[in-house]
Coordinates of C-alpha atoms in Angstrom, one line a residue:
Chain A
X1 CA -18.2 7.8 1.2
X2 CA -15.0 6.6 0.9
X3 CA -11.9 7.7 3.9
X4 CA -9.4 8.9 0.8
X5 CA -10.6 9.9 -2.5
X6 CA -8.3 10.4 -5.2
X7 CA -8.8 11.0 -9.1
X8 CA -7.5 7.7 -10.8
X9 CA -6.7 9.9 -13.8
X10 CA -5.3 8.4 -16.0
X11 CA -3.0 11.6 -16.2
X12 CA -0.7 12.5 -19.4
X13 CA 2.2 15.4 -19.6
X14 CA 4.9 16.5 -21.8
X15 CA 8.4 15.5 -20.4
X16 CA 9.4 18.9 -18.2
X17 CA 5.9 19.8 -16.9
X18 CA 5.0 20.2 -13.7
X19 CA 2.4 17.9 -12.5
X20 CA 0.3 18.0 -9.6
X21 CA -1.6 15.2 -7.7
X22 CA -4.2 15.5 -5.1
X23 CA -6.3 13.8 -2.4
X24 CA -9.4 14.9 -0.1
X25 CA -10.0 12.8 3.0
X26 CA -12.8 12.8 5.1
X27 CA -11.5 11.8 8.4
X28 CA -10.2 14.7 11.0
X29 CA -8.1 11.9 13.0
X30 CA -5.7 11.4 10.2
X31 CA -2.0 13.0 11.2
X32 CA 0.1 11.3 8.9
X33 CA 0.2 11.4 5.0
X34 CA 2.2 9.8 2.5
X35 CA 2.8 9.7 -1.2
X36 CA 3.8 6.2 -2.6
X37 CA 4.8 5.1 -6.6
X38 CA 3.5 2.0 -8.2
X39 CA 5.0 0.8 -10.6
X40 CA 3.1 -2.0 -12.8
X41 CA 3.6 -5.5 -11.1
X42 CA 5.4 -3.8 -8.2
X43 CA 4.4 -2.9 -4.5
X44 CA 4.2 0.6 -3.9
X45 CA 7.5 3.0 -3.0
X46 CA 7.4 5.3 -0.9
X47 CA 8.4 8.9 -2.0
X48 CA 7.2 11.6 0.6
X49 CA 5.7 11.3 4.7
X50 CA 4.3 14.3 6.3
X51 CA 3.6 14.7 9.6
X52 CA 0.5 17.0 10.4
X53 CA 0.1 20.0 8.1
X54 CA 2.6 22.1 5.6
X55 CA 5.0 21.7 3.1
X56 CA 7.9 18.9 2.5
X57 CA 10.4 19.5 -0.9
X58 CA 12.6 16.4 -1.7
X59 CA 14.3 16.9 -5.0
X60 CA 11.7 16.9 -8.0
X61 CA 8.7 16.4 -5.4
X62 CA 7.1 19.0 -3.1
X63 CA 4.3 17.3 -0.6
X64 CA 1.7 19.7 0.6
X65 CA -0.8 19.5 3.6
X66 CA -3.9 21.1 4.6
X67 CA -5.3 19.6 7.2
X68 CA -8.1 22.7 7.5
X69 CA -9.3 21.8 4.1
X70 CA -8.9 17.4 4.4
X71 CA -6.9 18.3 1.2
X72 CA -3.1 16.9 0.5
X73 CA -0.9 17.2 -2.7
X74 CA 1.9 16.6 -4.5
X75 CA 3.8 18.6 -7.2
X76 CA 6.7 16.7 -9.5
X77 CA 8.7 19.4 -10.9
X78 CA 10.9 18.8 -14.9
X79 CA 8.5 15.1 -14.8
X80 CA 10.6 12.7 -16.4
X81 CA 9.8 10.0 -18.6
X82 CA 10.8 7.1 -15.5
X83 CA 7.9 9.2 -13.2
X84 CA 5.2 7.4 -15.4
X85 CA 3.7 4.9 -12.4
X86 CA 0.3 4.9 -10.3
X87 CA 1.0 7.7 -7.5
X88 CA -0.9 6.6 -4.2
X89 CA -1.9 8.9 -1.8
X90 CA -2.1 7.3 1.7
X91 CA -3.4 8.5 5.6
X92 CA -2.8 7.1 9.1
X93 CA -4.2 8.6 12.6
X94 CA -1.9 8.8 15.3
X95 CA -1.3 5.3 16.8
X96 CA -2.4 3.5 14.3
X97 CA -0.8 0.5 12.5
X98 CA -2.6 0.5 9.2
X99 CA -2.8 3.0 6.0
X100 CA -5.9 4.4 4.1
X101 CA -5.0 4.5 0.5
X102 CA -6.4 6.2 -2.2
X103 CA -6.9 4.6 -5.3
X104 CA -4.5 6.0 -6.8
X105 CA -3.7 7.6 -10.1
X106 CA -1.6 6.6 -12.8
X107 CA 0.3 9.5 -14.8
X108 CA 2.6 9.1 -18.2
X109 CA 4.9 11.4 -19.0
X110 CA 5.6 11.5 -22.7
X111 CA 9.0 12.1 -23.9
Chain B
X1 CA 18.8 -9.2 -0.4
X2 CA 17.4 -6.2 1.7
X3 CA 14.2 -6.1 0.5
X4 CA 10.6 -7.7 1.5
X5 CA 10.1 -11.4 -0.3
X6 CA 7.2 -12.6 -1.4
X7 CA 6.7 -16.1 -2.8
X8 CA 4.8 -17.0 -5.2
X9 CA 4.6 -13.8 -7.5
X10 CA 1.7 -15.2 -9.1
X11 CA -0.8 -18.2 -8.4
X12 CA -3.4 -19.5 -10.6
X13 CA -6.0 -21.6 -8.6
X14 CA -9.2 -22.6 -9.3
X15 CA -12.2 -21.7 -7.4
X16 CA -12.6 -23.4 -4.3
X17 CA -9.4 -24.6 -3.7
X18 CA -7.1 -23.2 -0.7
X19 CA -3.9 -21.5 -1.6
X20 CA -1.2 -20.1 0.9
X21 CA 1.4 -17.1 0.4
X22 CA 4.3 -16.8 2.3
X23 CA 6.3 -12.9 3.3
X24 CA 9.5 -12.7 4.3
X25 CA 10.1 -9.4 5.9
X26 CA 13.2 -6.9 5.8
X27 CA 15.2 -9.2 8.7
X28 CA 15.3 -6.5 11.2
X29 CA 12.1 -5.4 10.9
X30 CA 9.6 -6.7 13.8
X31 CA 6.6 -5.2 12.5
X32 CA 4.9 -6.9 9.4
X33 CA 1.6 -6.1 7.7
X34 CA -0.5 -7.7 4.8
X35 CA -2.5 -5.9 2.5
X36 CA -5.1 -6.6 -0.6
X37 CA -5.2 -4.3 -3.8
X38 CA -7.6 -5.1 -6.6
X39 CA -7.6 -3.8 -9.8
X40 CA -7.5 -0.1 -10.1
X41 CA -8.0 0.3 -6.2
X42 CA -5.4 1.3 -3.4
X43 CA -4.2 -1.6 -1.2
X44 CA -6.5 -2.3 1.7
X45 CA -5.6 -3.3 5.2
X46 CA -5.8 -7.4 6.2
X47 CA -4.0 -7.8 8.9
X48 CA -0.7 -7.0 11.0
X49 CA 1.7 -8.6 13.1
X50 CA 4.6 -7.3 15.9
X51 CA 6.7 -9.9 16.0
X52 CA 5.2 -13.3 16.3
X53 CA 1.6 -11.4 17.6
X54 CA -1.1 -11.0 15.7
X55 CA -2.2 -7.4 16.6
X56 CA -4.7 -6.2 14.3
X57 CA -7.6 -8.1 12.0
X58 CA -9.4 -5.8 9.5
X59 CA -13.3 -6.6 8.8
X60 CA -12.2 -7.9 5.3
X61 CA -10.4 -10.8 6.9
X62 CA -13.1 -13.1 6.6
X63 CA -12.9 -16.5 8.1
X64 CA -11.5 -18.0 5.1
X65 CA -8.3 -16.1 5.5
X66 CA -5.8 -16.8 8.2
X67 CA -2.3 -15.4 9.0
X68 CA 0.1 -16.6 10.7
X69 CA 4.1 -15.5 11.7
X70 CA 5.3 -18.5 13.8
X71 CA 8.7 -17.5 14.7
X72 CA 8.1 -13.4 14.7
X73 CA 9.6 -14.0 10.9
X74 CA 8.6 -15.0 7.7
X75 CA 4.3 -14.9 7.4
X76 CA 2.1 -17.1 5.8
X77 CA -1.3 -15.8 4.6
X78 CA -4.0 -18.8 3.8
X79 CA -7.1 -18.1 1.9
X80 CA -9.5 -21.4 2.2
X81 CA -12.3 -22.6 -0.6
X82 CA -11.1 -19.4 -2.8
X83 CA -14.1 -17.2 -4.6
X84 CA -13.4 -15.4 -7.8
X85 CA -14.0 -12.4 -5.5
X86 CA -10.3 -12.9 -4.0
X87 CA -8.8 -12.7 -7.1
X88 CA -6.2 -9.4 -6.0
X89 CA -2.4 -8.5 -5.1
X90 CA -1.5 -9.5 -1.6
X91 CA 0.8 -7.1 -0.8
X92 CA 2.9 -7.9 2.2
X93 CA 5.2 -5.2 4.3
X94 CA 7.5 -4.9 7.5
X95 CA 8.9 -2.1 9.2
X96 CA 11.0 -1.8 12.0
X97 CA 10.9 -0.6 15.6
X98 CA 9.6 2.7 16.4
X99 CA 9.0 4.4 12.9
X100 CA 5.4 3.3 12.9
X101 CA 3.3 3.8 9.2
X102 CA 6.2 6.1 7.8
X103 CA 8.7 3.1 7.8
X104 CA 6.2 0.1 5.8
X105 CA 8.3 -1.0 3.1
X106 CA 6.4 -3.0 0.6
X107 CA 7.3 -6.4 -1.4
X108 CA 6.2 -7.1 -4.8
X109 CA 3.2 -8.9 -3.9
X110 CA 1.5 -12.0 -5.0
X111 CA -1.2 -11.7 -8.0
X112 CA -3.8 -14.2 -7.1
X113 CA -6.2 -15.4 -10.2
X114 CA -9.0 -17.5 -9.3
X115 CA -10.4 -18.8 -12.2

């Protein structure tokens, strides 16, 4: 079993829905969670870092945590055409140096 | 330029031959990391550096790979007798001091094709 799983989609909405993107991990040590954007040929972006469990709003993007269930996810509000890209989930314990990505999920919004 | 450098953007070898990348990170930034993403996969950890110290190997550095920041720097990453199996983005990122895995920012990689 892998550390992160994540549905690779792919994922399709109307321009203006609300999507929502998850992850399950397996690992209890994890403390720090982060959603990244990929675009194609590019390295990943980050968009949203949460520390431990609840909510996080930045603009179009809401991150939620739930450390009880090993579930994280995040909502994109009024999706717009540029959010088409390969959203990453990623995971780091407390300490660590390196990030356990999900493989990600790539989402198209259609205008 | 503010952003993390990585040279070549794409590299066509063939199998067996060695190839090396080169990262320059974000110039205040003393922590740099490498990472590997295949094809419909997350990136996955190689290695990471603080400064000129290399402080962290992941299993899937095999001995054919080898990194190296000289000067605490720009990194070089050096894959020997390439496989088709390393055929991947080598992603390449640097932080700085003190913000740990929330402050990676990520260059555009290098798309390796062994053919």
């Amino acid at each position: 079993q892998k550390e992160v799983e994540q549905d690779p989609g792919p994922l399709s909405v109307p321009e203006g829905a609300i999507v929502s993107l998850n992850c399950t991990y397996s690992n209890s040590a994890f403390q720090y969670f982060m959603w990244y954007r990929q675009y194609s040929r590019k390295g990943p972006e980050l968009l949203m870092y949460t520390y431990s469990s609840g909510n996080k709003e930045d603009g179009r993007f809401t991150a939620q945590v739930d450390k009880s269930s090993k579930y994280i996810s995040l909502f994109i509000r009024d999706s717009q055409p540029s959010d088409s890209a390969t959203y990453l989930c990623a995971m780091a314990s407390t300490g660590a140096n390196n990030l356990f990505f999900g493989t990600g999920t790539r989402l198209t919004v259609i205008p | 330029d503010t952003g993390v450098s990585q040279n070549p953007r794409h590299k066509i070898t063939k199998r067996g031959q060695n190839v090396t990348f080169r990262c320059d990170p974000i110039s205040e930034h003393n922590r740099l990391y490498w990472y590997r993403q295949t094809l419909g996969q997350g990136p996955e950890f190689l290695t990471y550096f603080q400064n000129e110290a290399q402080l962290e190997k992941s299993r899937l550095l095999s001995d054919r790979f080898s990194a190296e920041r000289p000067k605490g720097s720009f990194s070089t990453l050096e894959i020997q007798r390439t496989e088709q199996g390393d055929s991947a983005m080598y992603l390449c990122a640097s932080s700085p001091p003190g913000t740990g895995v929330g402050g990676y920012t990520f260059g555009s990689g290098t798309r390796l094709t062994v053919v």
